[in-house]
Coordinates of C-alpha atoms in Angstrom, one line a residue:
M239 CA -29.0 26.9 -6.9
L240 CA -29.0 28.1 -10.5
L241 CA -30.9 25.1 -11.8
A242 CA -33.5 25.4 -9.0
T243 CA -33.9 29.0 -10.0
L244 CA -34.2 28.2 -13.6
T245 CA -37.0 25.8 -12.7
I246 CA -38.9 28.4 -10.8
S247 CA -38.4 30.9 -13.7
T248 CA -39.7 28.3 -16.2
I249 CA -42.7 27.9 -14.0
G250 CA -43.1 31.6 -14.0
D251 CA -43.0 31.7 -17.8
E252 CA -46.0 29.2 -18.0
I253 CA -47.8 31.3 -15.4
S254 CA -47.4 34.5 -17.4
L255 CA -48.7 32.8 -20.5
I256 CA -51.8 31.4 -18.8
T257 CA -52.5 34.7 -16.9
L258 CA -52.2 37.0 -19.9
M259 CA -54.5 34.5 -21.8
F260 CA -57.1 34.7 -19.1
R261 CA -56.8 38.4 -18.9
T262 CA -57.1 38.9 -22.7
A263 CA -59.9 36.5 -23.1
G264 CA -61.9 38.2 -20.3
D265 CA -61.7 41.5 -22.2
R266 CA -64.1 40.1 -24.7
T267 CA -62.6 42.1 -27.6
A268 CA -62.8 40.5 -31.0
F269 CA -59.5 38.9 -32.1
A270 CA -57.9 39.9 -28.8
V271 CA -56.5 36.4 -28.2
P272 CA -54.9 36.0 -31.6
M273 CA -53.4 39.5 -31.2
L274 CA -51.9 38.4 -27.9
L275 CA -50.3 35.3 -29.4
V276 CA -48.9 37.3 -32.2
A277 CA -47.6 40.0 -29.7
Q278 CA -45.9 37.2 -27.7
L279 CA -44.0 35.8 -30.8
L280 CA -43.6 38.4 -33.6
P281 CA -41.5 41.2 -32.0
G282 CA -38.9 38.7 -30.7
L283 CA -38.9 37.0 -34.1
L284 CA -38.1 40.3 -35.9
V285 CA -35.2 41.3 -33.7
T286 CA -33.6 37.8 -33.3
P287 CA -30.8 38.4 -35.9
Y288 CA -29.7 41.5 -34.0
I289 CA -30.0 39.5 -30.6
G290 CA -27.7 36.7 -32.1
R291 CA -25.0 39.3 -33.0
L292 CA -25.4 41.0 -29.6
V293 CA -24.9 37.7 -27.7
D294 CA -21.8 36.9 -29.7
A295 CA -20.3 40.3 -29.0
R296 CA -21.1 40.7 -25.3
D297 CA -21.0 38.7 -22.1
A298 CA -24.0 36.3 -22.4
G299 CA -24.1 36.0 -18.5
K300 CA -24.6 39.7 -17.9
L301 CA -27.1 39.8 -20.8
L302 CA -29.2 36.9 -19.3
A303 CA -29.2 38.7 -15.9
G304 CA -30.1 41.9 -17.5
A305 CA -32.9 40.4 -19.5
A306 CA -34.3 38.7 -16.4
L307 CA -34.2 41.9 -14.5
A308 CA -36.0 43.7 -17.3
D309 CA -38.6 40.9 -17.4
A310 CA -39.3 41.5 -13.6
V311 CA -39.7 45.2 -14.2
V312 CA -42.1 44.7 -17.2
L313 CA -44.2 42.1 -15.5
S314 CA -44.5 44.3 -12.3
W315 CA -45.8 47.1 -14.5
M316 CA -48.3 44.8 -16.3
A317 CA -49.5 43.6 -12.9
Y318 CA -50.9 47.1 -12.3
H319 CA -52.0 48.0 -15.9
S320 CA -54.7 45.5 -17.0
D321 CA -56.2 47.3 -20.0
L322 CA -55.8 45.6 -23.4
V323 CA -53.3 48.0 -25.0
S324 CA -50.9 47.7 -22.0
T325 CA -51.2 44.0 -22.2
M326 CA -50.3 43.9 -25.8
V327 CA -47.5 46.4 -25.5
G328 CA -46.1 44.4 -22.5
A329 CA -46.4 41.1 -24.3
G330 CA -44.4 42.6 -27.1
V331 CA -41.6 43.8 -25.0
L332 CA -41.5 40.5 -23.1
S333 CA -41.2 38.7 -26.5
I334 CA -38.0 40.5 -27.2
L335 CA -36.7 40.0 -23.7
F336 CA -37.5 36.3 -23.8
A337 CA -35.6 36.1 -27.1
V338 CA -32.5 37.7 -25.5
G339 CA -32.7 35.3 -22.5
G340 CA -33.2 32.2 -24.7
T341 CA -30.3 33.0 -27.0
A342 CA -28.0 34.0 -24.1
T343 CA -28.9 30.7 -22.3
F344 CA -28.0 28.7 -25.4
A345 CA -24.6 30.3 -25.5
L346 CA -24.1 29.8 -21.8
I347 CA -24.8 26.1 -21.7
P348 CA -21.3 24.9 -22.8
V349 CA -19.8 27.2 -20.1
L350 CA -22.2 25.8 -17.6
A351 CA -21.4 22.3 -18.6
T352 CA -17.7 22.9 -18.2
G353 CA -18.2 24.6 -14.8
L354 CA -20.3 21.7 -13.5
G355 CA -17.8 19.1 -14.8
M356 CA -20.4 17.4 -17.1
T357 CA -20.7 16.6 -20.8
L358 CA -22.5 19.1 -23.1
A359 CA -25.3 16.6 -23.9
R360 CA -25.9 16.1 -20.1
A361 CA -26.1 19.9 -19.5
N362 CA -28.6 20.2 -22.2
A363 CA -30.5 17.2 -20.8
V364 CA -30.6 18.9 -17.3
L365 CA -31.9 22.1 -18.9
E366 CA -34.6 20.2 -20.9
F367 CA -35.7 18.4 -17.7
V368 CA -36.0 21.7 -15.9
R369 CA -38.1 23.2 -18.7
S370 CA -40.3 20.1 -18.8
A371 CA -40.9 20.3 -15.1
G372 CA -41.9 23.9 -15.5
M373 CA -44.3 23.1 -18.3
L374 CA -45.9 20.4 -16.1
A375 CA -46.2 22.5 -12.9
G376 CA -46.7 25.9 -14.5
P377 CA -50.2 25.6 -15.8
V378 CA -51.4 24.1 -12.5
V379 CA -49.7 26.9 -10.4
G380 CA -50.7 29.6 -12.8
G381 CA -54.4 28.5 -12.8
A382 CA -54.4 28.3 -9.0
L383 CA -52.7 31.8 -8.6
V384 CA -55.3 33.5 -11.0
A385 CA -58.2 31.8 -9.2
W386 CA -56.8 32.6 -5.7
G387 CA -55.3 36.1 -6.1
G388 CA -56.1 37.3 -9.6
A389 CA -54.1 38.0 -12.6
G390 CA -52.1 40.9 -11.0
N391 CA -50.7 38.8 -8.2
A392 CA -49.8 36.0 -10.6
L393 CA -47.8 38.4 -12.7
L394 CA -46.0 39.6 -9.6
F395 CA -45.1 36.2 -8.7
D396 CA -43.7 35.7 -12.2
A397 CA -41.8 39.1 -11.8
A398 CA -40.2 37.8 -8.5
S399 CA -39.1 34.6 -10.2
F400 CA -37.2 36.6 -12.9
A401 CA -35.7 38.9 -10.3
L402 CA -34.4 35.8 -8.4
L403 CA -32.9 34.5 -11.6
A404 CA -31.0 37.7 -12.2
V405 CA -29.7 37.8 -8.7
V406 CA -28.6 34.1 -8.9
V407 CA -26.9 34.6 -12.3
L408 CA -25.0 37.6 -11.2
G409 CA -24.1 35.8 -7.8
S410 CA -23.0 32.6 -9.4
G411 CA -20.3 34.4 -11.4
L412 CA -21.5 32.6 -14.7
R413 CA -19.8 34.5 -17.4
R414 CA -19.0 34.0 -21.1
P415 CA -16.2 36.7 -21.7
V416 CA -15.8 37.8 -25.3
E417 CA -12.4 38.9 -26.5
V418 CA -12.7 42.1 -28.3
D419 CA -10.3 42.9 -31.2
V420 CA -10.4 46.6 -31.8
D421 CA -9.4 46.4 -35.5
A422 CA -11.9 43.5 -36.1
D423 CA -14.6 45.4 -34.3
A424 CA -14.1 48.4 -36.6
D425 CA -14.4 46.1 -39.6
D426 CA -17.5 44.5 -38.2
Q427 CA -19.3 48.0 -38.2
A428 CA -19.0 48.1 -42.0
R429 CA -20.3 44.6 -42.5
T430 CA -23.9 43.9 -43.2
L431 CA -26.0 41.7 -40.9
F432 CA -26.2 39.1 -43.6
A433 CA -22.4 39.0 -44.1
E434 CA -22.0 38.3 -40.3
Y435 CA -24.3 35.3 -40.5
L436 CA -22.9 34.0 -43.9
P437 CA -20.2 31.8 -42.3
V438 CA -22.9 29.9 -40.2
L439 CA -25.1 29.6 -43.1
R440 CA -22.4 28.0 -45.2
D441 CA -22.2 25.2 -42.8
R442 CA -24.4 22.5 -44.6
R443 CA -24.7 20.4 -41.5
I444 CA -26.2 23.3 -39.4
V445 CA -28.5 24.3 -42.3
I446 CA -29.8 20.8 -42.9
M447 CA -30.4 20.3 -39.2
I448 CA -32.2 23.5 -38.7
G449 CA -34.1 22.9 -42.0
A450 CA -35.3 19.5 -40.9
L451 CA -36.2 20.9 -37.5
A452 CA -38.3 23.6 -39.1
L453 CA -40.3 21.0 -41.0
G454 CA -40.7 19.0 -37.8
V455 CA -41.9 22.1 -35.9
F456 CA -44.4 22.9 -38.7
A457 CA -45.8 19.5 -38.5
S458 CA -46.0 19.6 -34.7
A459 CA -47.8 22.9 -34.9
I460 CA -50.5 21.5 -37.2
A461 CA -51.0 18.8 -34.4
D462 CA -51.0 21.4 -31.7
V463 CA -53.9 23.3 -33.2
A464 CA -55.8 20.1 -33.7
F465 CA -55.2 18.8 -30.2
V466 CA -58.2 20.5 -28.5
F467 CA -60.5 19.4 -31.3
L468 CA -59.1 15.9 -31.1
V469 CA -60.2 15.8 -27.4
T470 CA -63.5 17.6 -27.6
V471 CA -64.8 16.6 -31.0
S472 CA -63.1 13.4 -32.1
L473 CA -63.1 11.8 -28.7
A474 CA -66.1 13.8 -27.4
A475 CA -64.2 14.3 -24.0
G476 CA -63.8 17.3 -21.8
A477 CA -61.4 19.5 -20.0
M478 CA -60.3 16.7 -17.6
A479 CA -59.2 14.6 -20.5
F480 CA -57.4 17.6 -22.0
G481 CA -55.4 18.3 -18.9
L482 CA -54.5 14.5 -18.4
L483 CA -53.3 14.3 -22.0
T484 CA -51.3 17.4 -21.6
A485 CA -49.7 15.8 -18.5
C486 CA -48.9 12.7 -20.4
W487 CA -46.8 14.7 -22.9
A488 CA -45.1 16.7 -20.2
G489 CA -44.4 13.6 -18.3
G490 CA -43.0 11.9 -21.3
M491 CA -40.8 15.0 -21.9
M492 CA -39.4 14.7 -18.3
A493 CA -38.6 11.0 -18.8
G494 CA -37.0 11.7 -22.1
A495 CA -34.8 14.5 -20.6
A496 CA -33.8 12.1 -17.8
A497 CA -32.7 9.4 -20.2
A498 CA -30.9 11.8 -22.5
G499 CA -28.8 12.9 -19.5
V500 CA -27.6 9.3 -18.9
W501 CA -26.6 8.6 -22.5
P502 CA -23.2 9.7 -23.6
M503 CA -24.6 11.1 -26.8
L504 CA -21.3 10.9 -28.6
R505 CA -23.2 11.3 -32.0
P506 CA -26.3 13.6 -31.3
A507 CA -27.2 14.0 -35.0
P508 CA -28.6 10.4 -35.5
L509 CA -30.5 10.7 -32.3
A510 CA -32.1 14.0 -33.4
F511 CA -33.4 12.7 -36.7
A512 CA -34.5 9.4 -35.1
S513 CA -36.4 11.1 -32.4
A514 CA -38.1 13.4 -35.1
I515 CA -39.2 10.2 -36.9
V516 CA -40.7 8.8 -33.6
M517 CA -42.6 12.0 -32.9
G518 CA -44.0 12.0 -36.4
A519 CA -44.8 8.3 -36.1
M520 CA -46.8 8.9 -32.9
M521 CA -48.9 11.7 -34.6
L522 CA -49.4 9.4 -37.5
A523 CA -50.5 6.6 -35.3
I524 CA -53.2 8.7 -33.6
G525 CA -54.5 9.6 -37.1
V526 CA -54.4 6.1 -38.4
V527 CA -56.1 4.6 -35.4
G528 CA -58.7 7.4 -35.3
G529 CA -59.3 7.5 -39.0
I530 CA -59.3 3.8 -40.0
A531 CA -60.1 1.8 -36.9
G532 CA -62.0 4.6 -35.1
M533 CA -61.8 5.3 -31.4
T534 CA -64.3 5.4 -28.5
M535 CA -63.7 8.0 -25.8
T536 CA -62.0 5.4 -23.5
S537 CA -60.0 3.6 -26.0
G538 CA -59.0 6.9 -27.7
L539 CA -57.7 8.5 -24.4
V540 CA -55.6 5.3 -23.8
V541 CA -54.2 5.3 -27.4
V542 CA -53.5 9.1 -27.4
G543 CA -52.1 9.0 -23.8
I544 CA -49.6 6.3 -24.8
A545 CA -48.6 8.1 -27.9
F546 CA -48.2 11.3 -26.0
V547 CA -45.8 9.7 -23.4
I548 CA -43.7 8.3 -26.2
G549 CA -43.9 11.3 -28.3
G550 CA -43.0 13.6 -25.4
A551 CA -40.0 11.6 -24.5
A552 CA -38.9 11.7 -28.1
N553 CA -39.4 15.5 -28.1
S554 CA -37.0 16.0 -25.2
V555 CA -34.3 13.7 -26.7
H556 CA -34.8 15.6 -30.0
N557 CA -34.4 19.0 -28.3
V558 CA -31.2 17.8 -26.3
A559 CA -29.6 16.3 -29.4
V560 CA -30.3 19.2 -31.7
R561 CA -28.9 21.8 -29.2
T562 CA -25.8 19.6 -28.5
M563 CA -25.1 19.1 -32.2
L564 CA -25.4 22.7 -33.1
Q565 CA -23.2 23.7 -30.1
R566 CA -20.6 21.3 -31.1
E567 CA -20.7 22.1 -34.8
A568 CA -20.5 25.9 -34.5
P569 CA -17.5 27.8 -33.0
A570 CA -18.1 29.3 -29.6
G571 CA -18.0 32.8 -30.9
A572 CA -20.9 32.0 -33.2
H573 CA -23.3 30.3 -30.7
G574 CA -25.4 33.5 -30.5
K575 CA -26.0 33.6 -34.2
V576 CA -26.7 29.9 -34.4
A577 CA -29.3 30.2 -31.6
A578 CA -30.7 33.2 -33.4
I579 CA -31.1 31.3 -36.6
Y580 CA -32.5 28.2 -34.7
S581 CA -35.1 30.5 -32.9
A582 CA -36.1 32.5 -35.9
V583 CA -36.7 29.5 -38.2
T584 CA -38.5 27.4 -35.6
S585 CA -40.8 30.4 -34.6
S586 CA -41.6 31.1 -38.3
A587 CA -42.3 27.4 -38.8
G588 CA -44.7 27.4 -35.8
I589 CA -46.6 30.3 -37.0
L590 CA -47.2 28.8 -40.5
G591 CA -48.1 25.4 -38.8
Y592 CA -50.6 27.1 -36.7
M593 CA -52.2 28.7 -39.8
A594 CA -52.2 25.4 -41.7
G595 CA -53.7 23.5 -38.7
G596 CA -56.6 26.0 -38.5
M597 CA -57.6 25.0 -42.1
F598 CA -58.7 21.5 -40.6
M599 CA -60.8 22.8 -37.8
P600 CA -63.0 21.9 -36.0
T601 CA -64.0 18.6 -37.5
G602 CA -60.7 17.5 -39.2
A603 CA -58.4 16.8 -36.3
I604 CA -57.7 13.3 -37.4
D605 CA -56.6 14.5 -40.8
A606 CA -54.5 17.1 -39.2
Y607 CA -52.7 14.4 -37.2
L608 CA -52.3 12.3 -40.4
L609 CA -50.7 15.2 -42.2
G610 CA -48.6 16.3 -39.3
G611 CA -47.3 12.8 -38.6
A612 CA -46.4 12.2 -42.3
L613 CA -44.5 15.5 -42.4
G614 CA -42.7 14.7 -39.2
V615 CA -41.6 11.3 -40.5
V616 CA -40.4 12.9 -43.7
A617 CA -38.6 15.6 -41.8
G618 CA -36.6 13.0 -39.8
G619 CA -36.0 10.6 -42.7
V620 CA -35.1 13.0 -45.4
G621 CA -33.2 15.3 -43.1
W622 CA -31.0 12.4 -42.0
L623 CA -30.4 11.3 -45.8
L624 CA -29.3 14.9 -46.6
F625 CA -27.2 15.1 -43.4
T626 CA -25.3 12.0 -44.0
A627 CA -24.7 13.0 -47.7
S628 CA -23.1 16.2 -46.6
R629 CA -19.4 16.4 -45.8
S630 CA -18.8 15.6 -42.1
K631 CA -16.9 18.4 -40.3
D632 CA -16.3 16.0 -37.4
A633 CA -17.7 12.7 -36.1

């Protein structure tokens, strides 16, 4: 029941993203869409360090339920307030709530794995499959809801999915109790935020993994910006091709998540770096084929489609392996802080990647894929060399 609800909630996330994009674009205000993208990301990024500390100090199950319920309230309010200011304010609040929910979920995965009697890697794989399914179905459902009942009704549907998630989490009894030491709690009040994160930052394996991940996200973000221009300019194709290729990536992610759930993944770190190299290699292949051999629309769609299926599968394996490694490496009481660092670094890398990718547009999509692919391969290869050179905490 919980996993089914998470699927519905993930679909709801995609619906809200699409709905707010359509609503903002329809306002016709200059820079409205970039402002929305910033509002959906920046507030959560700024408060992420405090969220990590909060999750480690409180029951993550109750925090997830509370954040989901607050999401439902904010989305319901936004459904009836369609002006630009309300949309931006609501998007900013949702950004913070999504950060709380994401960090709490990361901390709850080991608890969920124990409760379901499965390995940590398999629990992460199941979550990745759920998210991939939501990414595949969400845009279709969201577009249909906006076309059928308008943006307001689509947001109300999303609100209902979060309300359902809150009820299911509370009813499932999913909890992550935190033992509170009164003396230690008093000492914590006097410690700086940086001091609380310092033990995690001293773990070289965690720092190297997240650093390599950040470079990989930066590389992927460059290609993400170039994607629409790769389709419309380099391949001279249209919206149908764009949708099909997006589905290829999402389908690959579902396949990768399913495969990751079968593997025992006793050593997740090598898989994390290897899959990063594969993702980079697929971007690089698109750039090389497009830049050197050239691509007609038909051959280009075939090449990019195959690369997207493989890259999407590697993306899921990478996500599962990274989360599993970080959850095993860090003590349970620091999972919130690890998730906060993980989220803040990747979000920052994504923003920088979007900015870098914009420099290649609209005619430099092939060059953007060449650069993104090369950086992705470097992220996986150099990251693995640094990781193996660090002292192993455990196998």
